[in-house]
Structure formats: C-alpha cells, structure tokens
Coordinates of C-alpha atoms and ligand atoms in Angstrom, one line a residue:
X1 CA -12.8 13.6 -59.9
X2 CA -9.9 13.5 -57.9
X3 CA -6.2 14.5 -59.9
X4 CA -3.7 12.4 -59.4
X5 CA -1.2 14.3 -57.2
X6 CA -4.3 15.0 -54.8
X7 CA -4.4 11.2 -54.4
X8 CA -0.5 11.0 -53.8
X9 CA -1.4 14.0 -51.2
X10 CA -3.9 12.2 -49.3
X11 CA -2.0 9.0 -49.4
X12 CA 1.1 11.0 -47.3
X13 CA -1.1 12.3 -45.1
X14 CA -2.8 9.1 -44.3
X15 CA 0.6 7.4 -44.2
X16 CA 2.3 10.6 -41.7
X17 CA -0.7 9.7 -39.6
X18 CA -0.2 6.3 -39.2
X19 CA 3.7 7.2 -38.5
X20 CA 2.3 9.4 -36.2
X21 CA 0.5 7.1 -33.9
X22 CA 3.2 4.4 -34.0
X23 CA 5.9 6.6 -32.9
X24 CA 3.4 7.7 -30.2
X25 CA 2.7 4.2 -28.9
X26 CA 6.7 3.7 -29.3
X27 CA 7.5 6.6 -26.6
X28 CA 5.0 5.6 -23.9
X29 CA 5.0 1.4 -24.5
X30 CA 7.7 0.5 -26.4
X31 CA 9.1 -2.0 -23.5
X32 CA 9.0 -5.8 -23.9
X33 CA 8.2 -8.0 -21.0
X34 CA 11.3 -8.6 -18.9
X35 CA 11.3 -11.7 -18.9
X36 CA 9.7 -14.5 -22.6
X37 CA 7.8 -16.7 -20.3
X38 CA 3.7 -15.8 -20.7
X39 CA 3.2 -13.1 -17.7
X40 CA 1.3 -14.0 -15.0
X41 CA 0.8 -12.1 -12.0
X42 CA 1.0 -12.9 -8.2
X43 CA 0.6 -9.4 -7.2
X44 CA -0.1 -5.8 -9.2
X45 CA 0.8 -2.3 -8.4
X46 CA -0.5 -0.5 -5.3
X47 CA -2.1 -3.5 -3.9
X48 CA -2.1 -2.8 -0.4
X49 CA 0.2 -4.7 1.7
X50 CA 1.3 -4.6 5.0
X51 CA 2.4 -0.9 5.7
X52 CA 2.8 0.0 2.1
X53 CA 1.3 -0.3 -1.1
X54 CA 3.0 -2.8 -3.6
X55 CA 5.7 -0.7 -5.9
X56 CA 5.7 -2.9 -8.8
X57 CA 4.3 -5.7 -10.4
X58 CA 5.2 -9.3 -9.0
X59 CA 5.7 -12.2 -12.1
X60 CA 5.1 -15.5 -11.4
X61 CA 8.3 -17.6 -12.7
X62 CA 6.4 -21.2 -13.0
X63 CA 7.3 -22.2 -9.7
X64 CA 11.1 -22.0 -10.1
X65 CA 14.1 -20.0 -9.7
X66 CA 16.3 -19.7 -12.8
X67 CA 14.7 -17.9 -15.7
X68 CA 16.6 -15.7 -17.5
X69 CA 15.5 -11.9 -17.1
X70 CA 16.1 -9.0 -19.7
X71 CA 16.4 -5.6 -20.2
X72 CA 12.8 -3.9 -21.0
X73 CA 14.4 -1.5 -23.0
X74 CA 17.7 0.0 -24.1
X75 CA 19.4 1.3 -21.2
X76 CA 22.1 1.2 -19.3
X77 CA 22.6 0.0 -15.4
X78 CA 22.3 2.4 -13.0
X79 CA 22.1 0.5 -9.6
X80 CA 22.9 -2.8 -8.3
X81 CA 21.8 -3.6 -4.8
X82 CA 22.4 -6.7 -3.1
X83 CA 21.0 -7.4 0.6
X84 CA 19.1 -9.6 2.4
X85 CA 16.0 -8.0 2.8
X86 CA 14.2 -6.0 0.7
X87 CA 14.4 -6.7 -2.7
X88 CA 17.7 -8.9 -2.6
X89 CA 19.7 -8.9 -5.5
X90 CA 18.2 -6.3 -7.9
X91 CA 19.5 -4.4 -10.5
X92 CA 18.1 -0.6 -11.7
X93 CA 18.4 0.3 -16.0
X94 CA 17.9 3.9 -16.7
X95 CA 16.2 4.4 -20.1
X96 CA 16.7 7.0 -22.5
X97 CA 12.8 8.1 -21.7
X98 CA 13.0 9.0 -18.0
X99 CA 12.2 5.8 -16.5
X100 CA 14.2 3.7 -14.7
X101 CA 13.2 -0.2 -14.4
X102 CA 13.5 -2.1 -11.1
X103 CA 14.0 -6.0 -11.4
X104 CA 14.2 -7.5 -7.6
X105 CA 14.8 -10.6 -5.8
X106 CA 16.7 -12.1 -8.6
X107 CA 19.1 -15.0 -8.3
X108 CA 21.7 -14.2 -9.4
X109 CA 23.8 -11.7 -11.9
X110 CA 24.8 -12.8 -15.1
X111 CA 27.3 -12.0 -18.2
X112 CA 29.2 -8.5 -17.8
X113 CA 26.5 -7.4 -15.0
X114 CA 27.4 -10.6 -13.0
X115 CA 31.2 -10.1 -13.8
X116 CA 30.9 -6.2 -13.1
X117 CA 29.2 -7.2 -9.8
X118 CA 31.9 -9.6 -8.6
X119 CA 34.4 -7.3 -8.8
X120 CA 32.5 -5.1 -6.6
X121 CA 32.1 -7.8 -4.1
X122 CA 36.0 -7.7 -4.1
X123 CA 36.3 -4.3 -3.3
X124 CA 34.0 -3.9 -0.8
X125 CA 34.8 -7.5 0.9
X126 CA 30.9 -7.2 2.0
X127 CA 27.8 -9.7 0.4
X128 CA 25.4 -6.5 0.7
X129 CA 26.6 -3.9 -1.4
X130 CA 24.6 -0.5 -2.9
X131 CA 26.3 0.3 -5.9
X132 CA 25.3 3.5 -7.8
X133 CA 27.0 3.6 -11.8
X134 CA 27.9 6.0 -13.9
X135 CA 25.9 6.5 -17.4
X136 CA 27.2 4.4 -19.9
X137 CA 29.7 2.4 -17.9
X138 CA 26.8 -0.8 -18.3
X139 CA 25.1 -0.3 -21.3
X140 CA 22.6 -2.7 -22.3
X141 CA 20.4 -3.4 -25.5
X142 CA 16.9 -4.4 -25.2
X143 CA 16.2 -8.1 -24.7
X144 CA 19.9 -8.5 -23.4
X145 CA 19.5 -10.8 -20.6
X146 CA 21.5 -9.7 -17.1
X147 CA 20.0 -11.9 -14.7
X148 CA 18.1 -15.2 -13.6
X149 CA 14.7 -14.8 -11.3
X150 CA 15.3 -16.1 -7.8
X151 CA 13.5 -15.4 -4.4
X152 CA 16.1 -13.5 -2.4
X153 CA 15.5 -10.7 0.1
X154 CA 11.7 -10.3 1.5
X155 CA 10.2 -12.7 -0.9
X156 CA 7.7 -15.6 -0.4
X157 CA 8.4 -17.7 -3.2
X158 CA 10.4 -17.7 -6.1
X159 CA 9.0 -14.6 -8.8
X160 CA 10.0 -11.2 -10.2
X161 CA 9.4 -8.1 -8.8
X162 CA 9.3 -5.4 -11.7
X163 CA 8.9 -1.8 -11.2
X164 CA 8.8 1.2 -13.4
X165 CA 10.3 4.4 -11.9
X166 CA 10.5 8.4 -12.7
X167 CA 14.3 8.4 -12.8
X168 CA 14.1 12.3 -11.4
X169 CA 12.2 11.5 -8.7
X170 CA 11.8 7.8 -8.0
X171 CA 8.5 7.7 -8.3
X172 CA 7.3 4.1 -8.9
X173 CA 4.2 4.1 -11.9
X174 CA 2.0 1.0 -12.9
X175 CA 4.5 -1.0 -15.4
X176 CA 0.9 -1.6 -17.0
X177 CA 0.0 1.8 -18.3
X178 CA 4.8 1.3 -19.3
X179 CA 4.3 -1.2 -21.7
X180 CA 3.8 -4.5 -20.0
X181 CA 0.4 -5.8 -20.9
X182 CA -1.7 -8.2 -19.6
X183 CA -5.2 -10.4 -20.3
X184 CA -7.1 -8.4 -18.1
X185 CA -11.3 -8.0 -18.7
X186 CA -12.1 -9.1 -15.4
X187 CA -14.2 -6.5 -13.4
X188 CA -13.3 -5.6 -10.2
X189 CA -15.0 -7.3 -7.1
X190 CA -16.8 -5.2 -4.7
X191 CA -17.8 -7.5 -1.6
X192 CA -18.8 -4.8 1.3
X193 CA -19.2 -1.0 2.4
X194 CA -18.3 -0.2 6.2
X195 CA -19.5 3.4 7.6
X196 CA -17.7 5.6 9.7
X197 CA -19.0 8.6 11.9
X198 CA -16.9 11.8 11.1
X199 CA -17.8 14.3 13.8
X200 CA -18.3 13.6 17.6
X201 CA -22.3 13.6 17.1
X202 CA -22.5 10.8 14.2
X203 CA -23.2 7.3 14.8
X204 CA -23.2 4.3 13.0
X205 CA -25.7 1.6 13.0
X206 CA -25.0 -1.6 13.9
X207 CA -23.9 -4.1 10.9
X208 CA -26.4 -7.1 10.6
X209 CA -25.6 -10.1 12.1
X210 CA -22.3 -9.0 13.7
X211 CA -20.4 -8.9 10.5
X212 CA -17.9 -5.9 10.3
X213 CA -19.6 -4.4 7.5
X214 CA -22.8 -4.6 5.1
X215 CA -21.9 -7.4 2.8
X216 CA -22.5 -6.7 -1.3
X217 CA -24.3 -8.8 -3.2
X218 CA -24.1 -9.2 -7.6
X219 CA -21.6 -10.5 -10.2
X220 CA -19.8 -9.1 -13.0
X221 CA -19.5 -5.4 -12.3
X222 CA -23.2 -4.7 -11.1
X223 CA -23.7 -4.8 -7.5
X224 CA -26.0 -3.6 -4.6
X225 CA -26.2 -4.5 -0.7
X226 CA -27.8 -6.9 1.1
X227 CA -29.3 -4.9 3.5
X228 CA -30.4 -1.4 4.0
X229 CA -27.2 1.0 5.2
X230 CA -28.1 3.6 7.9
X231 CA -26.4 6.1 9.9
X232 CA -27.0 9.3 12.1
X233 CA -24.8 12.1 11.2
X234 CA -21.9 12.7 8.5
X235 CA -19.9 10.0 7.7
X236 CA -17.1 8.1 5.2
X237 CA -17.5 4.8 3.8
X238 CA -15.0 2.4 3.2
X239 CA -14.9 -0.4 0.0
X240 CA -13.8 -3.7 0.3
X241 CA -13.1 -4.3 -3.5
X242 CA -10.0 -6.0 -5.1
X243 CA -9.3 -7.2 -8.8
X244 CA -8.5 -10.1 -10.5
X245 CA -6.7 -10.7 -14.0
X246 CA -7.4 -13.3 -16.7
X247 CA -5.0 -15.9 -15.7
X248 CA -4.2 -16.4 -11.8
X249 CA -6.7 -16.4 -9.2
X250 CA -4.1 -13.5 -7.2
X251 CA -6.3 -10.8 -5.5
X252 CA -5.2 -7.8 -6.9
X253 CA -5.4 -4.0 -6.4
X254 CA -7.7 -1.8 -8.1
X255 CA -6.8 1.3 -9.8
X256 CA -9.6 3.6 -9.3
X257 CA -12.8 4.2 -6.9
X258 CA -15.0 6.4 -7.2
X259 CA -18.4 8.0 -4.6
X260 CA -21.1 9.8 -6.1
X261 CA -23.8 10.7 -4.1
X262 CA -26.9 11.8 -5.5
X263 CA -25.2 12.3 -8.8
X264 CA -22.9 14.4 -7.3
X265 CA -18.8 13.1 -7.0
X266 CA -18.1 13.0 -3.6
X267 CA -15.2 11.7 -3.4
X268 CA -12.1 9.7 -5.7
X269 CA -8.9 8.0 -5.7
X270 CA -6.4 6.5 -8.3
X271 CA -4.0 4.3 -6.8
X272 CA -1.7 5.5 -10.2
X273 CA 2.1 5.9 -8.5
X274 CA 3.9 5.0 -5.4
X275 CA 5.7 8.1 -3.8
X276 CA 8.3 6.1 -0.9
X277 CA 8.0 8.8 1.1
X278 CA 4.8 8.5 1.6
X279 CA 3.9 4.6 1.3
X280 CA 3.4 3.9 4.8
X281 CA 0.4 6.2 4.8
X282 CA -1.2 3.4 2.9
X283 CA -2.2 2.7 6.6
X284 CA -4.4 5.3 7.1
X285 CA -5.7 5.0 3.2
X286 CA -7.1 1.3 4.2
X287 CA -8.9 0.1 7.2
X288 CA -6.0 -1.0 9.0
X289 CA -8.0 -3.4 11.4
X290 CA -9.4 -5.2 9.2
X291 CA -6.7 -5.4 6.9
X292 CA -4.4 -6.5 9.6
X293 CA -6.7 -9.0 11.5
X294 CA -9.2 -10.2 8.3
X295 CA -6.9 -9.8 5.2
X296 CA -10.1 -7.8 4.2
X297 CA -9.2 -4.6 1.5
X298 CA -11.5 -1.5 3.0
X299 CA -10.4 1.6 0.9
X300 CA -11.5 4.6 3.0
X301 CA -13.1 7.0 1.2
X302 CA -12.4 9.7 2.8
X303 CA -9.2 10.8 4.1
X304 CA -7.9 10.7 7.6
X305 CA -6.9 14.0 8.9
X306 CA -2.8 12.5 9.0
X307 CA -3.0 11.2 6.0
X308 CA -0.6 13.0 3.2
X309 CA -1.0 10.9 0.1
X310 CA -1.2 12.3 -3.3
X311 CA -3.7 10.1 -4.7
X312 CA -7.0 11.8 -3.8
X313 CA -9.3 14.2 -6.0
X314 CA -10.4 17.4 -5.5
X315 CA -14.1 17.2 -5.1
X316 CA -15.5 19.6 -2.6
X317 CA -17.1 17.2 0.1
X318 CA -13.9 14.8 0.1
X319 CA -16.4 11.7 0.7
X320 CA -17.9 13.4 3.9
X321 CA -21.9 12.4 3.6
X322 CA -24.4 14.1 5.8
X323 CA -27.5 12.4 6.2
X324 CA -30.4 14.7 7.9
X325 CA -33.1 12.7 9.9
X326 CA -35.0 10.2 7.6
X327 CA -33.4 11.3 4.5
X328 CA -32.3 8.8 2.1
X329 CA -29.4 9.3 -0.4
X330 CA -28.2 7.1 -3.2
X331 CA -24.2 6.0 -3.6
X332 CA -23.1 4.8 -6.6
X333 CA -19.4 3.2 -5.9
X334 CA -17.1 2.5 -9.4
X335 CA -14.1 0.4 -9.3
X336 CA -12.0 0.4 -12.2
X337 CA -9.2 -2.0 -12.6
X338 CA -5.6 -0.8 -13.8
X339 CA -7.2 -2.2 -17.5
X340 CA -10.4 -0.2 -17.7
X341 CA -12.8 -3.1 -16.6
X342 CA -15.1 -1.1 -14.1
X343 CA -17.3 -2.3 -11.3
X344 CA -20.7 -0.2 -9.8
X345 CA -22.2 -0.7 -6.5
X346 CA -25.2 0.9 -5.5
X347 CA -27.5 1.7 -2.3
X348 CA -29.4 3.3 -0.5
X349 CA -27.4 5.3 2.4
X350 CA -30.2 6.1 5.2
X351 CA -30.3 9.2 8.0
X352 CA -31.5 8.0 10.7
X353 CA -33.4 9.9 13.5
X354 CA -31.9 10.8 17.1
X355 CA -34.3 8.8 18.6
X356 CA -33.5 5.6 16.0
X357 CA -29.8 5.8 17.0
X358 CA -30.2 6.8 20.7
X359 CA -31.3 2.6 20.6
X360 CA -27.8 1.2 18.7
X361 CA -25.4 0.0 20.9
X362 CA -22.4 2.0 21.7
X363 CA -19.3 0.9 23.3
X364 CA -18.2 3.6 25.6
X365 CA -14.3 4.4 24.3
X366 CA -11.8 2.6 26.7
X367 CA -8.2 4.9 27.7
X368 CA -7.3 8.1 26.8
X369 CA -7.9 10.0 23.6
X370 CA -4.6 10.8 21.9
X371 CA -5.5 13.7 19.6
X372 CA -3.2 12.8 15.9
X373 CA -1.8 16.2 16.3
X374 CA -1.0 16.9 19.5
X375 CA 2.7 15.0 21.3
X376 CA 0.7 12.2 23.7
X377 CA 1.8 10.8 27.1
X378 CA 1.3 8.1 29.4
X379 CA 3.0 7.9 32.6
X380 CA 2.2 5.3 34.9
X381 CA 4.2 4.1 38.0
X382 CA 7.9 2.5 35.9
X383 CA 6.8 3.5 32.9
X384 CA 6.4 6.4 30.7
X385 CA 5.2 6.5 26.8
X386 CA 5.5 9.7 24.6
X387 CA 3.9 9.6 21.2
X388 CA 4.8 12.8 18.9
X389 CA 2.4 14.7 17.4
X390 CA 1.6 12.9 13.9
X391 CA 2.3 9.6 14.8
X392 CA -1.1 8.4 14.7
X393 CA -3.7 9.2 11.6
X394 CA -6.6 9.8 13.4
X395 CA -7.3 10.8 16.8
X396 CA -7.4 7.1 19.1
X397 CA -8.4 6.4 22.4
X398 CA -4.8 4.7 23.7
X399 CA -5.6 2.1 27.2
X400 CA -3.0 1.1 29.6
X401 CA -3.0 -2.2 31.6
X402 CA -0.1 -3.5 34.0
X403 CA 0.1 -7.4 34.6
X404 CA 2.7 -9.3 36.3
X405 CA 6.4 -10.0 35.7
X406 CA 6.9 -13.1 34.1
X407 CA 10.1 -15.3 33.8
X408 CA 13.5 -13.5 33.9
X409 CA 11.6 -10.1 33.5
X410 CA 12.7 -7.0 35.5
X411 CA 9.9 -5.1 35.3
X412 CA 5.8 -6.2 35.0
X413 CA 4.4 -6.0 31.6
X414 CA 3.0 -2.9 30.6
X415 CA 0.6 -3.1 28.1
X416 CA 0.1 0.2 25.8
X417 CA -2.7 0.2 23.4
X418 CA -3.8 -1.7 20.5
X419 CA -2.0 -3.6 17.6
X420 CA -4.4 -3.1 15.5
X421 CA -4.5 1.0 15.8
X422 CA -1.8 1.9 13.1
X423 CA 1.3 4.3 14.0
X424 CA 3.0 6.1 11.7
X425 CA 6.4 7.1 13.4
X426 CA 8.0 5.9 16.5
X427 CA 6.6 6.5 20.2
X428 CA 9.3 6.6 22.8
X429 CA 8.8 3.8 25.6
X430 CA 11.0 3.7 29.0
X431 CA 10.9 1.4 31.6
X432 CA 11.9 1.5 35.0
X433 CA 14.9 -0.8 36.0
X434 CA 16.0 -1.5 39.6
X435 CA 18.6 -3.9 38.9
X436 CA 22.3 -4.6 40.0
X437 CA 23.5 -4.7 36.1
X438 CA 20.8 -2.5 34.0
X439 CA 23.2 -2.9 30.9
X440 CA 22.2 -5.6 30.4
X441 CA 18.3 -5.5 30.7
X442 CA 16.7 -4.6 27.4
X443 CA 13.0 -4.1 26.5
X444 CA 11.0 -6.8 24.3
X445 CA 8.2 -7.2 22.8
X446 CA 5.8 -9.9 23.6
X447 CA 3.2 -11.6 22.1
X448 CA -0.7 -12.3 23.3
X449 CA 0.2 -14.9 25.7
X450 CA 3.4 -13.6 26.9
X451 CA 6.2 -15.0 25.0
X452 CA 9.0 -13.1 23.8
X453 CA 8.2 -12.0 20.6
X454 CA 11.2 -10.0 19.5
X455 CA 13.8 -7.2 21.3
X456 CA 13.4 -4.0 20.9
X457 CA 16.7 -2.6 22.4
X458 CA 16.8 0.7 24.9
X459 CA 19.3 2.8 25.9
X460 CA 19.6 3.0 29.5
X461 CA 19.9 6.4 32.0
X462 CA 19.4 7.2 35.3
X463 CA 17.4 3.5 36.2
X464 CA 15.6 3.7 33.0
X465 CA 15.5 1.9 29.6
X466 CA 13.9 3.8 26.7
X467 CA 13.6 2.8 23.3
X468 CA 11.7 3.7 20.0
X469 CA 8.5 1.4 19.3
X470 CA 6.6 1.6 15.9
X471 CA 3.6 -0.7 17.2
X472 CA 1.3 -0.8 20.0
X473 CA 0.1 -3.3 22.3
X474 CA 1.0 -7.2 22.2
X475 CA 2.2 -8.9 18.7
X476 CA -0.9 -10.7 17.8
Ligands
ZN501 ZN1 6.9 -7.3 -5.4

C-alpha cells in the first residue's frame, strides 16, 4: 500500500517532469508565427534557387501588401537594411537565445522602428541605408508589431521572407525545426535518377527515349523506375525530388536524401543550414543544367571535387558506385521532408560489360578541358580569357567560336563556352580594341541571337578592354 507522502513524492516528480519538458520545448520553439494570418508557404528553406539555396522561409500574405508583421519573440532590433535589391526593407531582432530573426521585403516600418528609421533616413540623406544598433536601444516584446509585408527588393510578388539566424555566426537554420510550424504530411516527390560517370573509363547509358534521365514511377512515398538503369564504371546519381506542404501547391525543398547501396549508406545530405559563404556552391550541389534550362531539382549525390559545402555525411564511398561487368546492385533513395514525411525509391543499378557500352553513343567532348583546379586560358586572335583555378566545380571542356561584328560593335563576337556550365568566381575577359576613342568602348553581354543583353564594363590598357565575367557563353 502506498503512504501518503510517497504519493505526494510521486506526484512532484511527475509534475517536475512535466515542467521539465515544457521549459524544454520553450527554449528551442517558443516563437510565434510572425505574422496571425494562417501560414502558408510559397517557398521553404534550402530550396534551391538560382545560385543559392533559399535562406528562409517565404509567407504567402493573401495576395496583398499591408499585413502587419511582429516580433517572433522578445528581442530587441539589431539591423535595419533598406535597399533595392535583396531583401528591401528588412529588419533583424536578436533574441535572448542566440538567434537572430530576419523579416525581408517588408513595406514599410512602423511605430518606434518606423520613427527610429526615419530619423536615420535624415542623417544619412540616402533611401538605402545599413544600420547596425546597439543592444537594447529597440527593444521589442513578442507579438509587438514593427512592420507591414510588402514586396520590395528581389521579390516576385507581395510575401514575407522569414529567416532564423545563429547571431555568432549568421548562419541561417530552418525557422521550422525554430518554432514556426506548419501542416506538413505530405511525402516528398521523387520523379527521376540521372547517372554520372566518375573516372575517365565510365560510361553512362543512354536514357530511354531521349529524356534527360530515367523517369520514377509510384505515389505516396514508395517509388521505383520505369526502366532498368545501367552503366559501365563508377558513377554518382543525381535525384530529382522536391516537397510539397498541406496547403499550397509550392514545390518545395527537401530536407534530407539519402543512397544506400546494397544495404550499405553510400552517401547523405541534410539541407539543415545556409552558411552565405558558401551558398553559391549550391551550383555544384544541383545539376546546374537542368536546373537552369528545365526548372528540374537533380540533387547530386555525390560531391563535385570544388564543391565546399557542409551539408554532406561522412560515409566512406561519398555516393561513388562501382558496378563490375553484369553485376547488379540495388539503391534504395529516402527523401525526407523538413517534417519527417519520408519518400523511398528503389532499383536496380546495372554494370554493364565493355562490349555493352562500347555500342552507346558518345559525343566526343567539344574545346578544351579546363581542369577545376588548375588557372585556365584561352587566347585567340583579340581576345584573351583567364579563368582561376577554382572557378569552375568540376573539370569542363570550355569551346571557343568567333562570328561577325554586328551593329556598332568594335570587335566580332567571341563566344566562350556554355551558359549552362556553372562558374563559381569571375574569369577575366579582354578584348582587343582598335579604335580612335577606346574610352568609350565597353564589353557586353549578348544574348542567343545577338542582342545586347546587358554591359559588363572593362577597364581599358594598352588597346585592350578587360573585365570580370561570372557566366559563360551567350544569355539564354
Ligand atoms: Zn525568400
């Protein structure tokens, strides 16, 4: 039988534990959505976008500008940038935890923020303005509402863009695993596998029917191929898989893939924080191509060699599968979405023989090969292109072609590589310019069928013009 004051004992425990857990789930989630419309998503963290991954979460507003946007947390303001790219207005709260909260493209500024604001406008006598403040000199309470949702800087339509920083180091981390929750329990999608050969010998069949990789074929979370995936050699896949939520028929980013061959891991990645230092490698994590010309999302699965993101594992073959003549090996793909909700693909991963792949068609590799860690040239009569070491992810082969001047040009149109091969830092282009007044004459960029698509600048010396360029070839 049980005393009394054993009871009382047991009933503090029980009740210490349950204190426990809240004050847990209060350190890591206490935030309230920033803004008390229902959230719905446009866009979620790390999606891949165009030469980064997404930092934040993006907020549908209903359509309109104008909706009042609050404080996630105690806090106090810590940044106010205004500009007109980027994130436009947006305005950075430090909380007491270590995380710093990001609200971007707003509106406008309102209460003391907006009034605080102004008065910086009148000292600096300049719209843009990058205003870093002291602890406690903005305080604000949770719920306090500092601004209305708008659509200024780099945004398509009016929505907030939220992000949750490490205040230390400015790391950006998924606002969903912070606090802000949403109906998620849809599985992730998983609609094709592309190969790639990762040593000189491999080879890749050729994808049925022309398509650009083997098309998947299921529904909710269980899929296989439509056709039998073979290859000579070692080599990566890549996984065109993206997520949905609830509400909101956005394509979203998943959080985790992972390959396991043969039971074994092979290979993983969680797509868990944004380091800006390193977001434009997101170009080498995706199939650049494909993502550039088809909107499609290929995760590699394996790592280009210039490729210094943080967000692989440590498993010993790092997604490199070698297939030996005839033998067959059995992926197993797994998608998890930034809610738990996990996708599988599997197949059957065939090695062919050298006599099988002697027979696939081959295009023979066009221009030089630019090795990704070796400085790169081409030097052709009036013009000369240097790439640095590191500027490209993976070694490329890089073609030249001259045509004809065209309009007002000074000099023919050189034609240096491929859009659709991804740089990571600038090349250095000059042109020869024979010309009365050179000062004048700057280099542009032009587009597929010749018209100007944007300047690039150049500095000029002894009769040539030389500026940076960050992409190769024609704008498509
Ligand atoms: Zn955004």
């Amino acid at each position: 039988m049980t005393s009394a004051i054993e009871r009382i004992i047991l009933g503090i425990s029980l009740l210490s534990a349950y204190i426990g857990t809240v004050a847990v789930t209060n350190g890591q989630s206490g935030y309230i959505t920033p803004m008390s419309i229902p959230m719905e998503l446009s866009g979620n963290f790390m999606e891949p976008r165009s030469d980064h991954f997404h930092s934040g979460l993006d907020l549908r507003t209903q359509g309109q500008e104008g909706i009042p946007v609050r404080s996630v947390a105690d806090g106090w303001v810590s940044r106010i940038k205004i500009s007109p790219y980027g994130y436009g207005k947006a305005v950075y709260i430090d909380h007491a935890d270590g995380h710093t909260t990001v609200y971007g493209h707003l509106q406008q500024l309102t209460g003391k923020v907006g009034e605080a604001c102004l008065d910086q406008h009148y000292r600096q006598k300049d719209f843009s303005i990058d205003w870093t403040l002291e602890k406690g000199a903005l305080p604000l309470k949770q719920g306090e509402v500092f601004a209305l949702s708008g659509n200024t800087g780099g945004s398509g339509g009016p929505h907030l863009h939220f992000e949750v920083r490490r205040t230390g180091d400015q790391v950006a981390l998924d606002p969903e695993s912070h606090g802000i929750k949403l109906s998620d329990r849809v599985p992730p999608e998983i609609h094709g596998v592309r190969l790639y050969p990762l040593t000189d010998s491999s080879k890749v069949a050729p994808y049925p029917e022309k398509a650009v990789g083997y098309a998947a074929q299921g529904s909710t979370g269980k899929y296989t191929l439509k056709s039998t995936a073979s290859a000579y050699g070692t080599v990566g896949i890549a996984v065109n898989t993206f997520d949905r939520y609830d509400s909101g028929s956005a394509k979203c980013g998943v959080r985790m893939i992972e390959v396991i061959v043969d039971s074994v891991p092979h290979f993983s990645t969680k797509l868990d924080h944004v380091d800006f230092n390193h977001n434009r490698y997101c170009n080498a994590h995706v199939d650049y191509a494909l993502f550039k010309s088809r909107k499609m999302e290929y995760h590699r699965c394996y790592r280009q060699p210039n490729n210094k993101l943080r967000i692989y594992g440590k498993e010993a073959p790092q997604g490199r599968i070698a297939l030996a003549p005839g033998q067959e090996r059995q992926v197993l793909v797994i998608a998890t979405d930034a809610n738990g909700n996990k996708s599988e693909l599997r197949f059957t991963l065939k090695g062919a023989t050298a006599d099988e792949a002697a027979k696939w068609p081959s295009a023979e590799p066009q221009g030089s090969l630019f090795r990704y860690d070796a400085v790169s040239r081409i030097e052709e009569d009036g013009v000369r292109f240097n790439l640095p070491a590191h500027a490209l992810y993976d070694d490329a082969y890089i073609t030249y072609a001259r045509k004809p001047a065209v309009g007002r040009a000074l000099s023919p149109i050189h034609v240096i590589g491929d859009p659709l091969t991804p740089l990571h830092t600038t090349g250095d282009l000059s042109i020869a310019v024979e010309t009365p007044k050179p000062a004048k004459a700057t280099i542009v960029r032009l587009d597929a069928d010749g018209t100007v698509a944007g300047a690039v600048g150049g500095k000029h010396a002894d009769g040539w013009i030389t500026a940076p360029v960050k992409m190769l070839g024609s704008t498509r």
